[in-house]
């Protein structure tokens, strides 16, 4: 689908109907002549006045020197004081900008923020950012995709206008620089102070008085460490800031922040003090407009100055009195010069009027055309006239108008169409969908999410992925075009591998199901990518108008919910929205809120599960695990609330809580003589955090916990995702004696050579390899190989999920170092775990079979 020239013409002519007046050509030419005469006349008057002024100043030069000497000493002293206070005030303003950047950095690392940015759904982004911005004190919080395009904000803004307003600004330059070179392991942001222009203020929906703002930029990464976008926080300086008010009360001096046009941006202290027409005194002090205060200023960012001021009464009035006497002499001399020059200026005006009338011919037509273009009418006819430079200007204007028309067509194409799939994009769908739904009185919205696209993208490269998206769009377009029964339809790519189709007139579940099956069948046929063949699936969520909603936004949200149901049902299928999906979403949101409060108020608890030696049956270690008892729903399964915490960016807070609590509780047992090794888990975002090593060291030292008794468990998937970063973090902490274990080994797809190079102390074999191993020959073979490999690499081994004596015996006989599972104990409270440490408590539980090797073969555990 492409935009026609007729559409462009209609769109460009539409704004011109709002113009209410036009300037006649003759009047415009006369106006130009009058203005030029006025300029020359004013120049002559000013020139003569300047000559007279210089003469008068010469007469009072000595008087001025004496007046300056009298006040210089007191002005210098006051200037030094105000200089120091101005620098302190500037430091306070810089702290505001640093706090803005710090809060934005924390927000950008949240998983729910990353998910919202990755979705490119401006409704989802707005709902989430509006909450975050209100709690963080940001006037505007804007999300950008990986190309630097605005995809959402905390307020309902015109995103297209905002993109245009930001283009070619300092903010746009910084955005491109951050997009060009950034990584999750070494994230780079930007913060500064900018002076917002009227167009930017309008696009951001901010009052025109808020022209100066602290701005921060932070990158957003997905779970794989790829840059998926950015967040930009805008915090305008208010008319008054609390930090300046506090400073004023301490320093006994007023503070103003002044823009380049001497307009006051923010102030504190005495009200009504202005420096718009400020004069600079001999000592470097600036006098206020009313003359009652003097100030000193220091430069700040974005052409700003921070000034502190005090009463002018601190400076002697002698100098002002002497200048008043000199001013009287100057005025007398000026009148003499003006009188003598009046006749000469009159003759010059008459000659100038005749010259201007001749040389400005043709400017009126040029001005009229420019007004039409400013009103939005790019199709206005224009041909250059006049002579000399005026004609040259007209010819240049003709060429500019031709390029402008071509650029406008290209901009509209880029704004409303996806360059990869060559079909309409999210914004175009948002513009066209309401009209189609309203005109046809209903229809069905299909939300398509490709299954297996990421695998193809990773295997064959992004170029092949883009080609696949184009082929998918082509197949869907051909399918819709081939249906005779389809009156009207829309198709758009709204995300990375997400498409939305609206088919008018489809109002029944049966009809919508038929279309969905045809879409699935069309995309099941393999795609030829260069010399390879690729097969994908698609999960489709469907919402019907008016049954499931009457607006495009409602239908889009509900079809999105239904799509996740289809994906969880096995993929390559479709599902319809049902009211209970909305209820599930609301319940999920309530649980997220309760979890955040529980973490903040430390309502979680830590339970402990023992690790038992397969040699002598002693409890050698313990794993600390988080548990949550909801006040209404009771005990929430850990796999449920841990997953929620990972998605909304709270997993790091849970891990930090468990670490501090476990160090305090198990540390007491170790100081009492126990030789336990405490194991704690860390998430992917945590170990990839540049401050991970510093935070761990700080927490361990604050708890006075012996580092050799701490073991940090890193899951296999995290270790393999970014092995270089993991190796660096582990090596630094192992120098302090802290142990590391690879958790859930066997649950993923490890690169054995990479794993061998990682400096782990132990490997925990996943319960999927261990459960039922005594009766499963295939598992027995795998477990023997895994234990043998770990032994060859020098790793200790822990088998998880042991529930039967037979499984325990097999693991022990084949070289497992330790075992962990419900056969010994589930995760229990500290008090119950202390009971387990009694020497004879586990003796009646299960018997451990002798190991294949080692001198200490015995059967001490039951």
mmCIF file of C-alpha atoms in Angstrom, residues 372-605:
data_model
loop_
_atom_site.group_PDB
_atom_site.id
_atom_site.type_symbol
_atom_site.label_atom_id
_atom_site.label_comp_id
_atom_site.label_asym_id
_atom_site.label_seq_id
_atom_site.Cartn_x
_atom_site.Cartn_y
_atom_site.Cartn_z
ATOM 1 C CA UNK A 372 0.331 29.847 1.666
ATOM 2 C CA UNK A 373 3.074 27.288 2.300
ATOM 3 C CA UNK A 374 3.142 28.180 6.002
ATOM 4 C CA UNK A 375 -0.590 27.462 6.060
ATOM 5 C CA UNK A 376 0.011 23.963 4.683
ATOM 6 C CA UNK A 377 -0.733 24.491 0.976
ATOM 7 C CA UNK A 378 2.306 23.116 -0.841
ATOM 8 C CA UNK A 379 0.509 23.134 -4.213
ATOM 9 C CA UNK A 380 0.341 26.935 -4.478
ATOM 10 C CA UNK A 381 1.688 28.084 -7.900
ATOM 11 C CA UNK A 382 4.719 30.385 -7.921
ATOM 12 C CA UNK A 383 6.984 31.848 -10.574
ATOM 13 C CA UNK A 384 9.891 34.196 -9.858
ATOM 14 C CA UNK A 385 9.587 37.857 -10.911
ATOM 15 C CA UNK A 386 11.461 41.085 -10.160
ATOM 16 C CA UNK A 387 14.990 42.155 -10.990
ATOM 17 C CA UNK A 388 18.462 41.579 -9.643
ATOM 18 C CA UNK A 389 18.765 39.914 -6.269
ATOM 19 C CA UNK A 390 14.974 39.759 -5.810
ATOM 20 C CA UNK A 391 14.660 37.618 -8.927
ATOM 21 C CA UNK A 392 17.554 35.415 -7.776
ATOM 22 C CA UNK A 393 15.784 34.942 -4.458
ATOM 23 C CA UNK A 394 12.590 33.971 -6.292
ATOM 24 C CA UNK A 395 14.389 31.348 -8.390
ATOM 25 C CA UNK A 396 15.981 29.858 -5.290
ATOM 26 C CA UNK A 397 12.549 29.794 -3.661
ATOM 27 C CA UNK A 398 11.169 27.852 -6.658
ATOM 28 C CA UNK A 399 13.853 25.183 -6.269
ATOM 29 C CA UNK A 400 13.287 25.023 -2.518
ATOM 30 C CA UNK A 401 9.543 24.531 -3.017
ATOM 31 C CA UNK A 402 10.175 21.645 -5.431
ATOM 32 C CA UNK A 403 12.486 19.889 -2.943
ATOM 33 C CA UNK A 404 10.048 20.587 -0.096
ATOM 34 C CA UNK A 405 7.188 18.867 -1.932
ATOM 35 C CA UNK A 406 9.362 15.796 -2.601
ATOM 36 C CA UNK A 407 10.609 15.689 0.990
ATOM 37 C CA UNK A 408 7.076 15.953 2.373
ATOM 38 C CA UNK A 409 5.949 12.959 0.350
ATOM 39 C CA UNK A 410 8.968 10.950 1.564
ATOM 40 C CA UNK A 411 8.377 11.945 5.202
ATOM 41 C CA UNK A 412 4.754 10.821 5.073
ATOM 42 C CA UNK A 413 5.828 7.512 3.572
ATOM 43 C CA UNK A 414 8.386 6.944 6.336
ATOM 44 C CA UNK A 415 5.980 8.045 9.073
ATOM 45 C CA UNK A 416 3.140 5.706 8.135
ATOM 46 C CA UNK A 417 4.794 2.690 6.491
ATOM 47 C CA UNK A 418 7.172 0.026 7.751
ATOM 48 C CA UNK A 419 10.404 0.046 5.747
ATOM 49 C CA UNK A 420 11.062 -3.666 6.323
ATOM 50 C CA UNK A 421 7.713 -5.262 5.485
ATOM 51 C CA UNK A 422 6.568 -2.396 3.189
ATOM 52 C CA UNK A 423 3.085 -2.355 4.728
ATOM 53 C CA UNK A 424 1.473 0.225 7.061
ATOM 54 C CA UNK A 425 3.007 0.574 10.507
ATOM 55 C CA UNK A 426 1.464 0.943 13.973
ATOM 56 C CA UNK A 427 0.814 4.681 13.590
ATOM 57 C CA UNK A 428 -0.899 4.267 10.213
ATOM 58 C CA UNK A 429 -3.109 1.527 11.657
ATOM 59 C CA UNK A 430 -3.995 3.759 14.603
ATOM 60 C CA UNK A 431 -5.060 6.522 12.227
ATOM 61 C CA UNK A 432 -7.058 4.366 9.773
ATOM 62 C CA UNK A 433 -8.573 1.718 12.045
ATOM 63 C CA UNK A 434 -11.199 3.882 13.860
ATOM 64 C CA UNK A 435 -12.682 5.083 10.564
ATOM 65 C CA UNK A 436 -12.911 1.544 9.177
ATOM 66 C CA UNK A 437 -14.509 0.149 12.343
ATOM 67 C CA UNK A 438 -17.017 2.989 12.522
ATOM 68 C CA UNK A 439 -17.889 2.967 8.802
ATOM 69 C CA UNK A 440 -18.459 -0.783 8.611
ATOM 70 C CA UNK A 441 -20.183 -0.983 12.023
ATOM 71 C CA UNK A 442 -17.980 -3.760 13.290
ATOM 72 C CA UNK A 443 -15.375 -6.285 12.318
ATOM 73 C CA UNK A 444 -12.662 -8.481 13.795
ATOM 74 C CA UNK A 445 -9.144 -7.539 14.895
ATOM 75 C CA UNK A 446 -6.509 -10.279 14.549
ATOM 76 C CA UNK A 447 -3.281 -9.930 16.583
ATOM 77 C CA UNK A 448 -0.607 -12.200 15.032
ATOM 78 C CA UNK A 449 2.655 -13.132 16.763
ATOM 79 C CA UNK A 450 5.090 -15.281 14.789
ATOM 80 C CA UNK A 451 6.290 -18.496 16.458
ATOM 81 C CA UNK A 452 9.958 -19.370 15.936
ATOM 82 C CA UNK A 453 10.949 -16.069 14.336
ATOM 83 C CA UNK A 454 13.694 -15.346 16.875
ATOM 84 C CA UNK A 455 15.326 -18.682 16.167
ATOM 85 C CA UNK A 456 15.439 -17.941 12.447
ATOM 86 C CA UNK A 457 16.721 -14.439 13.109
ATOM 87 C CA UNK A 458 19.526 -15.789 15.305
ATOM 88 C CA UNK A 459 20.366 -18.662 12.936
ATOM 89 C CA UNK A 460 20.352 -16.934 9.546
ATOM 90 C CA UNK A 461 20.935 -13.312 10.591
ATOM 91 C CA UNK A 462 18.889 -10.128 10.672
ATOM 92 C CA UNK A 463 18.966 -9.734 6.911
ATOM 93 C CA UNK A 464 17.218 -13.082 6.501
ATOM 94 C CA UNK A 465 14.827 -12.105 9.304
ATOM 95 C CA UNK A 466 13.866 -8.919 7.471
ATOM 96 C CA UNK A 467 13.316 -10.878 4.268
ATOM 97 C CA UNK A 468 11.091 -13.319 6.167
ATOM 98 C CA UNK A 469 9.008 -10.442 7.545
ATOM 99 C CA UNK A 470 8.519 -9.088 4.007
ATOM 100 C CA UNK A 471 7.392 -12.514 2.795
ATOM 101 C CA UNK A 472 4.977 -12.891 5.730
ATOM 102 C CA UNK A 473 3.480 -9.464 4.983
ATOM 103 C CA UNK A 474 3.154 -10.392 1.305
ATOM 104 C CA UNK A 475 1.373 -13.666 2.061
ATOM 105 C CA UNK A 476 -1.056 -12.013 4.486
ATOM 106 C CA UNK A 477 -1.754 -9.174 2.023
ATOM 107 C CA UNK A 478 -2.406 -11.635 -0.796
ATOM 108 C CA UNK A 479 -4.694 -13.686 1.460
ATOM 109 C CA UNK A 480 -6.804 -10.666 2.361
ATOM 110 C CA UNK A 481 -6.891 -9.429 -1.230
ATOM 111 C CA UNK A 482 -8.024 -12.830 -2.520
ATOM 112 C CA UNK A 483 -11.122 -12.954 -0.325
ATOM 113 C CA UNK A 484 -14.143 -11.809 -2.291
ATOM 114 C CA UNK A 485 -16.262 -11.707 0.864
ATOM 115 C CA UNK A 486 -13.919 -9.189 2.498
ATOM 116 C CA UNK A 487 -15.303 -5.709 1.937
ATOM 117 C CA UNK A 488 -12.459 -3.776 3.480
ATOM 118 C CA UNK A 489 -9.413 -4.750 5.510
ATOM 119 C CA UNK A 490 -6.279 -3.288 7.033
ATOM 120 C CA UNK A 491 -2.919 -4.947 7.679
ATOM 121 C CA UNK A 492 0.020 -3.485 9.610
ATOM 122 C CA UNK A 493 3.238 -4.549 11.271
ATOM 123 C CA UNK A 494 3.052 -3.256 14.841
ATOM 124 C CA UNK A 495 6.148 -4.825 16.412
ATOM 125 C CA UNK A 496 9.237 -6.946 15.823
ATOM 126 C CA UNK A 497 7.357 -10.082 14.753
ATOM 127 C CA UNK A 498 3.812 -8.854 15.429
ATOM 128 C CA UNK A 499 1.145 -8.014 12.858
ATOM 129 C CA UNK A 500 -2.404 -6.694 13.201
ATOM 130 C CA UNK A 501 -5.163 -7.278 10.680
ATOM 131 C CA UNK A 502 -8.660 -5.770 10.798
ATOM 132 C CA UNK A 503 -11.318 -7.365 8.591
ATOM 133 C CA UNK A 504 -14.554 -5.376 8.315
ATOM 134 C CA UNK A 505 -17.878 -7.153 8.497
ATOM 135 C CA UNK A 506 -16.598 -10.214 10.400
ATOM 136 C CA UNK A 507 -18.885 -10.299 13.432
ATOM 137 C CA UNK A 508 -19.177 -13.994 14.327
ATOM 138 C CA UNK A 509 -16.763 -16.400 15.986
ATOM 139 C CA UNK A 510 -17.208 -18.892 13.157
ATOM 140 C CA UNK A 511 -16.257 -16.408 10.454
ATOM 141 C CA UNK A 512 -13.297 -15.104 12.457
ATOM 142 C CA UNK A 513 -12.097 -18.676 13.141
ATOM 143 C CA UNK A 514 -12.189 -19.451 9.427
ATOM 144 C CA UNK A 515 -9.986 -16.447 8.617
ATOM 145 C CA UNK A 516 -7.600 -17.313 11.458
ATOM 146 C CA UNK A 517 -7.150 -20.893 10.222
ATOM 147 C CA UNK A 518 -6.468 -19.644 6.711
ATOM 148 C CA UNK A 519 -3.814 -17.256 8.056
ATOM 149 C CA UNK A 520 -2.172 -20.095 9.990
ATOM 150 C CA UNK A 521 -2.214 -22.375 6.950
ATOM 151 C CA UNK A 522 -0.787 -19.636 4.725
ATOM 152 C CA UNK A 523 2.176 -19.107 7.051
ATOM 153 C CA UNK A 524 2.816 -22.811 7.674
ATOM 154 C CA UNK A 525 4.169 -23.258 4.157
ATOM 155 C CA UNK A 526 7.972 -23.065 4.330
ATOM 156 C CA UNK A 527 9.782 -19.891 3.283
ATOM 157 C CA UNK A 528 12.834 -19.927 1.041
ATOM 158 C CA UNK A 529 15.544 -17.685 2.450
ATOM 159 C CA UNK A 530 18.389 -17.564 -0.053
ATOM 160 C CA UNK A 531 19.540 -21.208 -0.188
ATOM 161 C CA UNK A 532 17.756 -22.254 3.008
ATOM 162 C CA UNK A 533 14.192 -23.180 3.845
ATOM 163 C CA UNK A 534 12.569 -21.968 7.065
ATOM 164 C CA UNK A 535 9.283 -22.869 8.714
ATOM 165 C CA UNK A 536 7.458 -20.740 11.262
ATOM 166 C CA UNK A 537 4.125 -20.760 13.023
ATOM 167 C CA UNK A 538 1.799 -18.050 14.228
ATOM 168 C CA UNK A 539 -0.305 -17.516 17.348
ATOM 169 C CA UNK A 540 -3.392 -15.379 16.762
ATOM 170 C CA UNK A 541 -5.530 -13.508 19.270
ATOM 171 C CA UNK A 542 -8.934 -12.294 18.085
ATOM 172 C CA UNK A 543 -11.270 -9.561 19.361
ATOM 173 C CA UNK A 544 -14.623 -8.865 17.642
ATOM 174 C CA UNK A 545 -16.323 -5.476 17.436
ATOM 175 C CA UNK A 546 -18.709 -4.667 19.045
ATOM 176 C CA UNK A 547 -18.787 -7.860 21.164
ATOM 177 C CA UNK A 548 -15.354 -7.368 22.713
ATOM 178 C CA UNK A 549 -14.988 -3.610 22.336
ATOM 179 C CA UNK A 550 -15.928 -0.643 20.178
ATOM 180 C CA UNK A 551 -12.629 1.237 19.907
ATOM 181 C CA UNK A 552 -9.400 0.282 18.232
ATOM 182 C CA UNK A 553 -7.376 0.551 21.442
ATOM 183 C CA UNK A 554 -9.782 -1.720 23.346
ATOM 184 C CA UNK A 555 -9.795 -4.306 20.572
ATOM 185 C CA UNK A 556 -5.986 -4.210 20.281
ATOM 186 C CA UNK A 557 -5.447 -4.766 24.014
ATOM 187 C CA UNK A 558 -7.966 -7.592 24.185
ATOM 188 C CA UNK A 559 -6.688 -9.331 21.066
ATOM 189 C CA UNK A 560 -3.190 -9.104 22.551
ATOM 190 C CA UNK A 561 -4.421 -10.860 25.718
ATOM 191 C CA UNK A 562 -6.064 -13.548 23.604
ATOM 192 C CA UNK A 563 -2.841 -14.015 21.620
ATOM 193 C CA UNK A 564 -0.962 -14.973 24.778
ATOM 194 C CA UNK A 565 -3.633 -17.564 25.492
ATOM 195 C CA UNK A 566 -3.113 -19.015 22.010
ATOM 196 C CA UNK A 567 0.665 -19.058 22.487
ATOM 197 C CA UNK A 568 0.356 -20.822 25.845
ATOM 198 C CA UNK A 569 -2.028 -23.376 24.299
ATOM 199 C CA UNK A 570 0.675 -24.880 22.133
ATOM 200 C CA UNK A 571 1.190 -22.127 19.537
ATOM 201 C CA UNK A 572 0.250 -22.217 15.866
ATOM 202 C CA UNK A 573 -3.380 -21.765 16.875
ATOM 203 C CA UNK A 574 -5.865 -18.998 17.636
ATOM 204 C CA UNK A 575 -7.925 -17.884 20.614
ATOM 205 C CA UNK A 576 -10.716 -15.382 21.235
ATOM 206 C CA UNK A 577 -10.862 -12.767 23.949
ATOM 207 C CA UNK A 578 -13.028 -13.671 26.912
ATOM 208 C CA UNK A 579 -13.960 -11.470 29.897
ATOM 209 C CA UNK A 580 -12.003 -13.703 32.263
ATOM 210 C CA UNK A 581 -8.776 -12.732 30.459
ATOM 211 C CA UNK A 582 -9.272 -9.152 31.605
ATOM 212 C CA UNK A 583 -9.909 -10.427 35.115
ATOM 213 C CA UNK A 584 -6.715 -12.488 34.960
ATOM 214 C CA UNK A 585 -4.795 -9.401 33.866
ATOM 215 C CA UNK A 586 -6.275 -7.374 36.739
ATOM 216 C CA UNK A 587 -5.492 -10.135 39.240
ATOM 217 C CA UNK A 588 -1.923 -10.322 37.911
ATOM 218 C CA UNK A 589 -1.546 -6.555 38.335
ATOM 219 C CA UNK A 590 -2.870 -6.749 41.912
ATOM 220 C CA UNK A 591 -0.407 -9.541 42.710
ATOM 221 C CA UNK A 592 2.444 -7.468 41.246
ATOM 222 C CA UNK A 593 1.481 -4.556 43.503
ATOM 223 C CA UNK A 594 1.255 -6.790 46.576
ATOM 224 C CA UNK A 595 4.640 -8.342 45.776
ATOM 225 C CA UNK A 596 6.277 -4.921 45.469
ATOM 226 C CA UNK A 597 4.832 -3.933 48.864
ATOM 227 C CA UNK A 598 5.923 -7.226 50.422
ATOM 228 C CA UNK A 599 9.484 -6.701 49.194
ATOM 229 C CA UNK A 600 9.536 -3.087 50.323
ATOM 230 C CA UNK A 601 8.176 -3.946 53.778
ATOM 231 C CA UNK A 602 10.336 -7.119 54.068
ATOM 232 C CA UNK A 603 7.313 -9.421 54.382
ATOM 233 C CA UNK A 604 9.107 -12.240 52.564
ATOM 234 C CA UNK A 605 10.769 -14.978 54.599
#
